[in-house]
Coordinates of N, CA and C in Angstrom, one line a residue:
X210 N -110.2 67.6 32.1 CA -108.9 68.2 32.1 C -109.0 69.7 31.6
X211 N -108.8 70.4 32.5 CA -108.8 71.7 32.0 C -107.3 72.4 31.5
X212 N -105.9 72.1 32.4 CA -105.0 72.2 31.6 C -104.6 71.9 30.3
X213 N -104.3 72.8 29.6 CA -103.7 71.7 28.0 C -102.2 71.2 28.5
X214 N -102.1 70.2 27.7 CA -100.8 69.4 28.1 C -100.1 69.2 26.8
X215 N -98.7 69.7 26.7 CA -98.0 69.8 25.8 C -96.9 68.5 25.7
X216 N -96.7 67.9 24.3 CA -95.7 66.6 24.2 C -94.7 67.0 23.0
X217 N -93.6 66.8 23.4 CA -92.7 67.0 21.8 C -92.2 65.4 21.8
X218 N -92.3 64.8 20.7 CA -91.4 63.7 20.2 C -90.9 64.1 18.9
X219 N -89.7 63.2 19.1 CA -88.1 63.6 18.2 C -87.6 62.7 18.1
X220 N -86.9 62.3 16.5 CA -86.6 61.2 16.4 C -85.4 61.9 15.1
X221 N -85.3 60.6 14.3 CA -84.7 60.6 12.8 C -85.5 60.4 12.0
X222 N -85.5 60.4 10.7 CA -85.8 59.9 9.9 C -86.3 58.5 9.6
X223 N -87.6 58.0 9.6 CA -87.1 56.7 9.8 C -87.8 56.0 10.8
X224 N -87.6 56.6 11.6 CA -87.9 55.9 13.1 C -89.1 55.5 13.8
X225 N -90.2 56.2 13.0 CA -91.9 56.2 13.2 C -92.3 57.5 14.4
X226 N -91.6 58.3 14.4 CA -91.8 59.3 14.9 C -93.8 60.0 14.8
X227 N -93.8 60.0 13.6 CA -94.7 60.6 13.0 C -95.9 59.3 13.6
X228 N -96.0 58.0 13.5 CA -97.0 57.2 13.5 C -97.4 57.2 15.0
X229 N -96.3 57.1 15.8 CA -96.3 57.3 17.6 C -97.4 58.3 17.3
X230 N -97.0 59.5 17.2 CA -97.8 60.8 17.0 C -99.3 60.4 16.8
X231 N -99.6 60.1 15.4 CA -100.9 59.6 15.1 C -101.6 59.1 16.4
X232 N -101.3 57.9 16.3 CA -101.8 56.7 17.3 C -102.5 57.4 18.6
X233 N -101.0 58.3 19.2 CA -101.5 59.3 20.3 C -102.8 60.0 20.1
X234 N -102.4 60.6 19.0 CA -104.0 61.7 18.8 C -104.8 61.2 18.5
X235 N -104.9 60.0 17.8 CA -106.4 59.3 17.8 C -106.7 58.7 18.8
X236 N -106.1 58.2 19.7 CA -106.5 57.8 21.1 C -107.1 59.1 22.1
X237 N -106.1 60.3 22.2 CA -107.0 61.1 22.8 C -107.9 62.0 22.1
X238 N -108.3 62.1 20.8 CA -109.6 62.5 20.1 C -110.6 61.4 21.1
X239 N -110.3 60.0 20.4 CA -111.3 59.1 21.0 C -111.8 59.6 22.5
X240 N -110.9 59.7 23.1 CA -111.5 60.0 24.7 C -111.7 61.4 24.7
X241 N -112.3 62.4 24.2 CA -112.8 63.0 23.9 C -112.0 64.7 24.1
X242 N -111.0 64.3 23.8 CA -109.8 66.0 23.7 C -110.0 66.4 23.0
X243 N -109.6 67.6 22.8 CA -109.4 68.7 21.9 C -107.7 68.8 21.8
X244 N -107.6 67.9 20.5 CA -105.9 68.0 20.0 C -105.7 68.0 18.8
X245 N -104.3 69.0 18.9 CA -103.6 69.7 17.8 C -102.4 68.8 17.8
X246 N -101.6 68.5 16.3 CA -100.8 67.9 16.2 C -100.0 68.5 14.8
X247 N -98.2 68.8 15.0 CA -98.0 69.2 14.3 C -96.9 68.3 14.0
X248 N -96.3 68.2 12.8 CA -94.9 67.4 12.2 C -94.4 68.4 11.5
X249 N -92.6 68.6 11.6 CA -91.5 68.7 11.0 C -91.1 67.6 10.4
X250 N -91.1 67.1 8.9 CA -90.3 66.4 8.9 C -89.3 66.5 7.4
X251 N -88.8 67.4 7.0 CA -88.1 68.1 6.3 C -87.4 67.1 5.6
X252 N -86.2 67.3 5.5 CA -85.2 66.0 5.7 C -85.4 64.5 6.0
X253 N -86.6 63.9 7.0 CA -86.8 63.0 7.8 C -86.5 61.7 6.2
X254 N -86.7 61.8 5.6 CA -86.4 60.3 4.1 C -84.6 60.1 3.9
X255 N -84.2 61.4 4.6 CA -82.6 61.7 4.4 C -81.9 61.1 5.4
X256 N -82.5 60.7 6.6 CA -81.8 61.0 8.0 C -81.9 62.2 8.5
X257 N -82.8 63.1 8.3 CA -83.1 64.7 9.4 C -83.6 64.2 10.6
X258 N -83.8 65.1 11.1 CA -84.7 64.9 12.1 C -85.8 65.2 12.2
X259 N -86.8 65.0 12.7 CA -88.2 64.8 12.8 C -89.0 65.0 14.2
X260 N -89.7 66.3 14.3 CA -90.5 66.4 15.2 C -91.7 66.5 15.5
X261 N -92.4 66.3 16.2 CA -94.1 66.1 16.3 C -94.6 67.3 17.2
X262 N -95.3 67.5 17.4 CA -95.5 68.4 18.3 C -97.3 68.5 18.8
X263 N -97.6 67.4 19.9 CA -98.8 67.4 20.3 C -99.6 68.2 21.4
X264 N -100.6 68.5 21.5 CA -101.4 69.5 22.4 C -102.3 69.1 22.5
X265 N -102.9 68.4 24.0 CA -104.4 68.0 24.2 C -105.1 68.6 25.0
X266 N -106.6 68.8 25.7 CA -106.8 69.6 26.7 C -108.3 69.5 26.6
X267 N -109.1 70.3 27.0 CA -110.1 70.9 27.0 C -110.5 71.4 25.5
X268 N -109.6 72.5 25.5 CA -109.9 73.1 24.4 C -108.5 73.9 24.3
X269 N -108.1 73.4 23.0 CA -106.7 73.5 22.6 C -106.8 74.6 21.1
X270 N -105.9 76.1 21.5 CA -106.0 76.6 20.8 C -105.3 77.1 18.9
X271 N -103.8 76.3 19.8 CA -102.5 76.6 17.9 C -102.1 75.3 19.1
X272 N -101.3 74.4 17.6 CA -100.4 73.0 17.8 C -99.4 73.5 17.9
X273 N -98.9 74.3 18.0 CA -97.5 75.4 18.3 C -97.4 75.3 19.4
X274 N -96.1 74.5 20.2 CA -95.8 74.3 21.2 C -94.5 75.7 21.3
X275 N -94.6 76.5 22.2 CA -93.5 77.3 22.5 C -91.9 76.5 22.9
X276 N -91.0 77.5 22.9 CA -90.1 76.9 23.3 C -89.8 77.0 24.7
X277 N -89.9 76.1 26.2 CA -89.9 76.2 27.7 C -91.5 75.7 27.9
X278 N -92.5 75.0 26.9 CA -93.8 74.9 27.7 C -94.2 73.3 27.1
X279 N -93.2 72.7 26.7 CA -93.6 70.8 26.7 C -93.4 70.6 28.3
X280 N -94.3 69.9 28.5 CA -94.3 68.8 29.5 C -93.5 67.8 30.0
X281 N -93.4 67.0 28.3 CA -92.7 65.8 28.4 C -91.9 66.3 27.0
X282 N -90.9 65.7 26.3 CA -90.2 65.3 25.6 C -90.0 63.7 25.6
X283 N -90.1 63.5 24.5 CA -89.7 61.8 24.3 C -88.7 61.8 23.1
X284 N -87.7 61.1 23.3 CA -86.7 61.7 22.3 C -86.3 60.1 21.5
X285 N -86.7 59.8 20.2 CA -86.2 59.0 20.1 C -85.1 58.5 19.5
X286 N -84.1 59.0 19.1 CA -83.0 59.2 19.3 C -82.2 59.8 20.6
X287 N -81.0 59.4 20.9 CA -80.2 60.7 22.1 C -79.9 61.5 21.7
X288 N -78.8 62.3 20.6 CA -78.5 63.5 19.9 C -79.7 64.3 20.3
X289 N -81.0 63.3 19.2 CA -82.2 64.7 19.4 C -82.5 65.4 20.2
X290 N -82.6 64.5 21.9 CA -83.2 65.1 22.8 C -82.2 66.3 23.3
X291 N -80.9 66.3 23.2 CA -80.3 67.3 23.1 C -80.7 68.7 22.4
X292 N -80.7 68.2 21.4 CA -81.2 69.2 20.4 C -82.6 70.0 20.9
X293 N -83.9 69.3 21.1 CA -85.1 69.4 21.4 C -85.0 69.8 23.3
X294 N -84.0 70.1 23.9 CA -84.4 70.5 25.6 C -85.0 72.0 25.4
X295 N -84.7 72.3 25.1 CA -85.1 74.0 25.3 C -86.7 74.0 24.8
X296 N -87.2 73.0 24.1 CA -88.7 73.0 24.0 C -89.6 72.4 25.7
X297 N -88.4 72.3 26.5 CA -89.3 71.5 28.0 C -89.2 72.4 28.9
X298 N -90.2 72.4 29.7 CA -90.7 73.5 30.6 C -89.7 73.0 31.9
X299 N -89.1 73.4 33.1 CA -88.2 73.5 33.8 C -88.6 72.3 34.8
X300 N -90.0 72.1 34.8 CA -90.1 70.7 35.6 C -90.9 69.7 34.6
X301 N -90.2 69.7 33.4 CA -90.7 68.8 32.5 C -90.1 67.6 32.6
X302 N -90.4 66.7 31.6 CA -89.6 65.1 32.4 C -89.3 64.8 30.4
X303 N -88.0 64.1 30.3 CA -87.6 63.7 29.0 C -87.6 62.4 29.0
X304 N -88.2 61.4 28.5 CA -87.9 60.3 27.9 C -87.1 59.9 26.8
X305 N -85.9 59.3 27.0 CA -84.5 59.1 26.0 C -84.6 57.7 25.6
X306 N -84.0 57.7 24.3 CA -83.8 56.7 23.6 C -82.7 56.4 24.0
X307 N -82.2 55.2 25.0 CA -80.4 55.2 24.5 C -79.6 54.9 23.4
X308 N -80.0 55.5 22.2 CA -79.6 54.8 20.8 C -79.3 56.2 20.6
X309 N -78.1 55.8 19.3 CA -77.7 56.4 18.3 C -78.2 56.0 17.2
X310 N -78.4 57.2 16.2 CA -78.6 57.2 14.9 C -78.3 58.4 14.1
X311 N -77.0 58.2 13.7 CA -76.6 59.3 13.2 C -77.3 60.1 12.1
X312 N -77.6 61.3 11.6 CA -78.1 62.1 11.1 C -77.9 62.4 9.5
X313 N -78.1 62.9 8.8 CA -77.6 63.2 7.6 C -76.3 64.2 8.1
X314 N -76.4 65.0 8.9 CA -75.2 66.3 9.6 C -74.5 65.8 10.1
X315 N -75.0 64.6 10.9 CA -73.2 63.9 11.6 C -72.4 63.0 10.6
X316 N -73.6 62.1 9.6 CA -72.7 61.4 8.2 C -72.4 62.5 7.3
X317 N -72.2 63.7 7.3 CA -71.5 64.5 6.2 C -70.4 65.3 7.3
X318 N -70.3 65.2 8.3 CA -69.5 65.9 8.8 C -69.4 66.9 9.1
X319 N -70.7 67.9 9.1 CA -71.0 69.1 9.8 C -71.0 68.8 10.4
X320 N -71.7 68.0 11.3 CA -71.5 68.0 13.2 C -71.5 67.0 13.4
X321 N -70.9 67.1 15.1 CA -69.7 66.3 15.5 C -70.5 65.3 16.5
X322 N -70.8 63.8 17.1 CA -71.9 63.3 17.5 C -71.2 63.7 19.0
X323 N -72.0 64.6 20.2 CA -71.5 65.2 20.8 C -71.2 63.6 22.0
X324 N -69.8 63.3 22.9 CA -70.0 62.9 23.6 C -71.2 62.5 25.0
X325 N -71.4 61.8 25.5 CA -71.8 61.9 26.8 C -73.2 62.6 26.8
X326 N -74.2 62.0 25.9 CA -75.3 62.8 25.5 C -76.1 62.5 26.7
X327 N -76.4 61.2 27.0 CA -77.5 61.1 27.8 C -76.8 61.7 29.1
X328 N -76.0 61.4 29.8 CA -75.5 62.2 30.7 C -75.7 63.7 30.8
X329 N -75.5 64.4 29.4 CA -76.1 66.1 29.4 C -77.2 66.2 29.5
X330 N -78.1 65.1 29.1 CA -79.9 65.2 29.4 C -80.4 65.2 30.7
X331 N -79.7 64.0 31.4 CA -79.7 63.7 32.7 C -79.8 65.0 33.6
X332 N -78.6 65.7 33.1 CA -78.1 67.1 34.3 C -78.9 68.0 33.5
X333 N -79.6 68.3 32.5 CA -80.3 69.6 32.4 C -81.9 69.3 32.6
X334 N -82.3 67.8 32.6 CA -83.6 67.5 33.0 C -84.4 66.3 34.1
X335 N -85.1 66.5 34.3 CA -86.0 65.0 35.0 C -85.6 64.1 34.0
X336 N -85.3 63.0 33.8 CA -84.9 62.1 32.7 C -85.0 60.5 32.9
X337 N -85.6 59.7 32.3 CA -85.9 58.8 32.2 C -85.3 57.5 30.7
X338 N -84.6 57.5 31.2 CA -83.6 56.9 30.0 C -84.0 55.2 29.6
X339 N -84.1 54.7 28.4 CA -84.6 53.2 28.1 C -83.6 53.1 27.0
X340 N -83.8 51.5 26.8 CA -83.0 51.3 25.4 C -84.4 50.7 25.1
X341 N -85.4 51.6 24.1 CA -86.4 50.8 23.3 C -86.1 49.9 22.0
X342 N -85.1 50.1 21.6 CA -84.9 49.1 20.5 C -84.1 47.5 21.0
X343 N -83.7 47.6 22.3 CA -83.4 46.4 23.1 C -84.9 45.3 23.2
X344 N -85.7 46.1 24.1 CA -86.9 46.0 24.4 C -87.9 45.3 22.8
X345 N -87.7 46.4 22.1 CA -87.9 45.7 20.7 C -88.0 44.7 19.8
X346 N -86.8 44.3 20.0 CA -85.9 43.1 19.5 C -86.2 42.2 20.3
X347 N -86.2 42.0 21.8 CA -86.5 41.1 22.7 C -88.1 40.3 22.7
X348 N -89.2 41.5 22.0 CA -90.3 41.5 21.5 C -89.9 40.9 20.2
X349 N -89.6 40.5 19.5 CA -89.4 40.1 17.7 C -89.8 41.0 16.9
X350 N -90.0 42.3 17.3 CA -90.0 43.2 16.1 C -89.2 44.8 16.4
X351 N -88.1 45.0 16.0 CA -87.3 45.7 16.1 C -88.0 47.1 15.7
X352 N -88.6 47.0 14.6 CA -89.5 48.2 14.0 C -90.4 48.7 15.0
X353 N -90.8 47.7 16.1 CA -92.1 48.4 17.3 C -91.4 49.3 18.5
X354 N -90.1 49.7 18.2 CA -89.1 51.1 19.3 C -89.8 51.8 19.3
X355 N -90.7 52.3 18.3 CA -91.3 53.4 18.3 C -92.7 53.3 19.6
X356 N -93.2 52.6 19.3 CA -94.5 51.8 20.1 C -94.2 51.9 21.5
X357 N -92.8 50.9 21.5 CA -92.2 51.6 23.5 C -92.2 52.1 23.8
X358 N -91.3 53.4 22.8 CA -91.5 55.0 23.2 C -92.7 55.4 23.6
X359 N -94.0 55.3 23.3 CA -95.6 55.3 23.1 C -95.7 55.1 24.5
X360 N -95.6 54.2 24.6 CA -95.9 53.3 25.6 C -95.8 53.9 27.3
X361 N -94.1 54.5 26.6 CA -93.6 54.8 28.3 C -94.1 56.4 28.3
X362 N -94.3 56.8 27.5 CA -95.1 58.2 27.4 C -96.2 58.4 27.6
X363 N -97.0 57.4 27.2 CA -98.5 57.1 27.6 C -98.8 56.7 29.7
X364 N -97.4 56.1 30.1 CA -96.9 55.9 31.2 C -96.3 57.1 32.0
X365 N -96.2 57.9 31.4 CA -95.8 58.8 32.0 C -96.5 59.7 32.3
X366 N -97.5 60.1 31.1 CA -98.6 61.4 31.0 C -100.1 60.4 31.6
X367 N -99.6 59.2 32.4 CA -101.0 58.8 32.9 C -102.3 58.4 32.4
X368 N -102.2 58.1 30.9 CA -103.3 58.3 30.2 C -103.3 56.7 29.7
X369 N -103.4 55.5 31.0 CA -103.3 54.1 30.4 C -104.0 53.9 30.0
X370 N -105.5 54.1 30.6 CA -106.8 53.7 30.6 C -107.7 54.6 29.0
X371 N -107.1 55.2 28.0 CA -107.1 55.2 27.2 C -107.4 54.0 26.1
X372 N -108.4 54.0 25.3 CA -108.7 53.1 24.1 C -107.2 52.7 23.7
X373 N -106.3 51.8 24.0 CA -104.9 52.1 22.9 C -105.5 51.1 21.4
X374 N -106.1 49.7 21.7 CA -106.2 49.2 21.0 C -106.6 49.4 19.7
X375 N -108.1 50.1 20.0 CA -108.7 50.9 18.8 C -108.0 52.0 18.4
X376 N -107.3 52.6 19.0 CA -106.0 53.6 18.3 C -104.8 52.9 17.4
X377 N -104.6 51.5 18.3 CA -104.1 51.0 17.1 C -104.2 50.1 15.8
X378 N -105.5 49.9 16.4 CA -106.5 49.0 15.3 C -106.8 50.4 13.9
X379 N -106.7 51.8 14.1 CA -107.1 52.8 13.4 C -106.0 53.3 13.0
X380 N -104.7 53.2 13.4 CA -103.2 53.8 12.7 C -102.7 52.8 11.8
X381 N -102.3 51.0 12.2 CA -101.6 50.3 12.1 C -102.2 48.8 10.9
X382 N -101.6 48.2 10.3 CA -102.1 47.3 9.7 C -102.6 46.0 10.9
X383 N -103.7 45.2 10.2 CA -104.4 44.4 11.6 C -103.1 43.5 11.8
X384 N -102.3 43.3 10.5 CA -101.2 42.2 11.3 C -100.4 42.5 12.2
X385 N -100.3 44.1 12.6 CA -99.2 44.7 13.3 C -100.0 44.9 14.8
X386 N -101.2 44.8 14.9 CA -102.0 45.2 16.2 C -101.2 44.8 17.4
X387 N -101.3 43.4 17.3 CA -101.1 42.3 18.6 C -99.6 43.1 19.3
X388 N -98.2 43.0 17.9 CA -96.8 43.1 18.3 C -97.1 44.7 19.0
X389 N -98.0 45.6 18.5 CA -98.0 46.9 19.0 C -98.2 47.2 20.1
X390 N -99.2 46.1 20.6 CA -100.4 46.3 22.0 C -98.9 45.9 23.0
X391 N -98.5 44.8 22.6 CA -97.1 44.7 23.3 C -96.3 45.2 23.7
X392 N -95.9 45.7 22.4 CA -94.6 47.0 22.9 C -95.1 48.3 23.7
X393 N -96.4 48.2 23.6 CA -96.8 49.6 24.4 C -96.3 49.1 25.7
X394 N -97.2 47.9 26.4 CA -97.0 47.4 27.1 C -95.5 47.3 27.7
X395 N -94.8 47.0 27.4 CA -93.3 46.8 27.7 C -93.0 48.2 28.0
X396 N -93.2 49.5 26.9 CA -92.8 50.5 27.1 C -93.2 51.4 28.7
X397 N -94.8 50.5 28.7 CA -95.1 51.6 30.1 C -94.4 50.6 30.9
X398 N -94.2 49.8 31.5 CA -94.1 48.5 32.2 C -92.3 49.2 32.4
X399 N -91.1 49.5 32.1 CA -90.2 49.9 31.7 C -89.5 51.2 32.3
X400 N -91.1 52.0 32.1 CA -90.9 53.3 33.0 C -91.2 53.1 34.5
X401 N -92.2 52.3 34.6 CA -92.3 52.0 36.2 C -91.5 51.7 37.1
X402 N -90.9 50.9 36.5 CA -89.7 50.2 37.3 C -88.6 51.1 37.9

């Protein structure tokens, strides 16, 4: 691969935003990239928001994704991905969470949870919309949304045939492997359809 390939995931607080992240970059270290990974997570113990910001390639030089040069966005929350479009390149593709989770700024009443979110994602991008925490729950662990999201992004950016297991035999406790390998699975499985 000689292009670098840029990913922003976005979430709340909460959500495993940050662990997705890991998992990712240890999987493509393992297959031998060159990647940069950065976290925002400010707020994220409050309900903030929370962003990742990954870069794989050949040879990858700042984890500084500009704003107009992500690839993909995976948004795990809907609000966020709103929030996070102007980080995706014009033929980028967004992966959406169809969940709410309100913010520390929408529970205090600074801002207002905008109507008809996924619908404005839809019309400003390529968009691929899931309910991962449906998917989750239907799996028995509600906590593996995050994993789906993984999953259908790993499905999306083509990179199945990736080590996932040992990525998540290396992030995840051994009792969590099995439910994980799963939800990936569901997640890419999800986007295909």
């Amino acid at each position: 691969m000689e292009q670098v390939k840029n990913l922003v995931l976005c979430g709340v607080g909460g959500q495993g935003t940050i662990l997705a992240s890991k998992i990712l970059s240890t999987a493509l270290v393992e297959a031998g990239y060159d990647v940069k990974m950065s976290e925002i997570h400010g707020m994220s113990q409050r309900g903030g928001s929370v962003t990742t910001q990954v870069r794989y390639g050949k040879e990858v030089a700042s984890p500084i994704i500009g704003k107009g040069s992500a690839d993909i966005l995976v948004s795990f929350e809907a609000m966020e991905a709103m929030r996070y479009l102007d980080t995706l390149k014009p033929d980028g593709t967004v992966v959406v969470n169809d969940y709410r989770m309100p913010t520390a700024t929408t529970l205090a009443g600074v801002q207002t949870y905008p109507e008809n979110v996924i619908d404005q994602v839809k019309a400003a991008a390529n968009t691929k919309v899931m309910d991962a925490a449906a998917i989750a729950k239907d799996l028995g662990n509600p906590k593996t949304m995050n994993i789906v999201l993984l999953g259908a992004l790993v499905k999306v950016m083509g990179l199945e045939d990736l080590d996932w297991k040992k990525a998540l035999e290396a992030c995840v406790k051994p009792a969590f492997v099995e439910i994980n390998e799963k939800a990936m699975e569901a997640g890419m499985k999800e986007v295909s359809e």
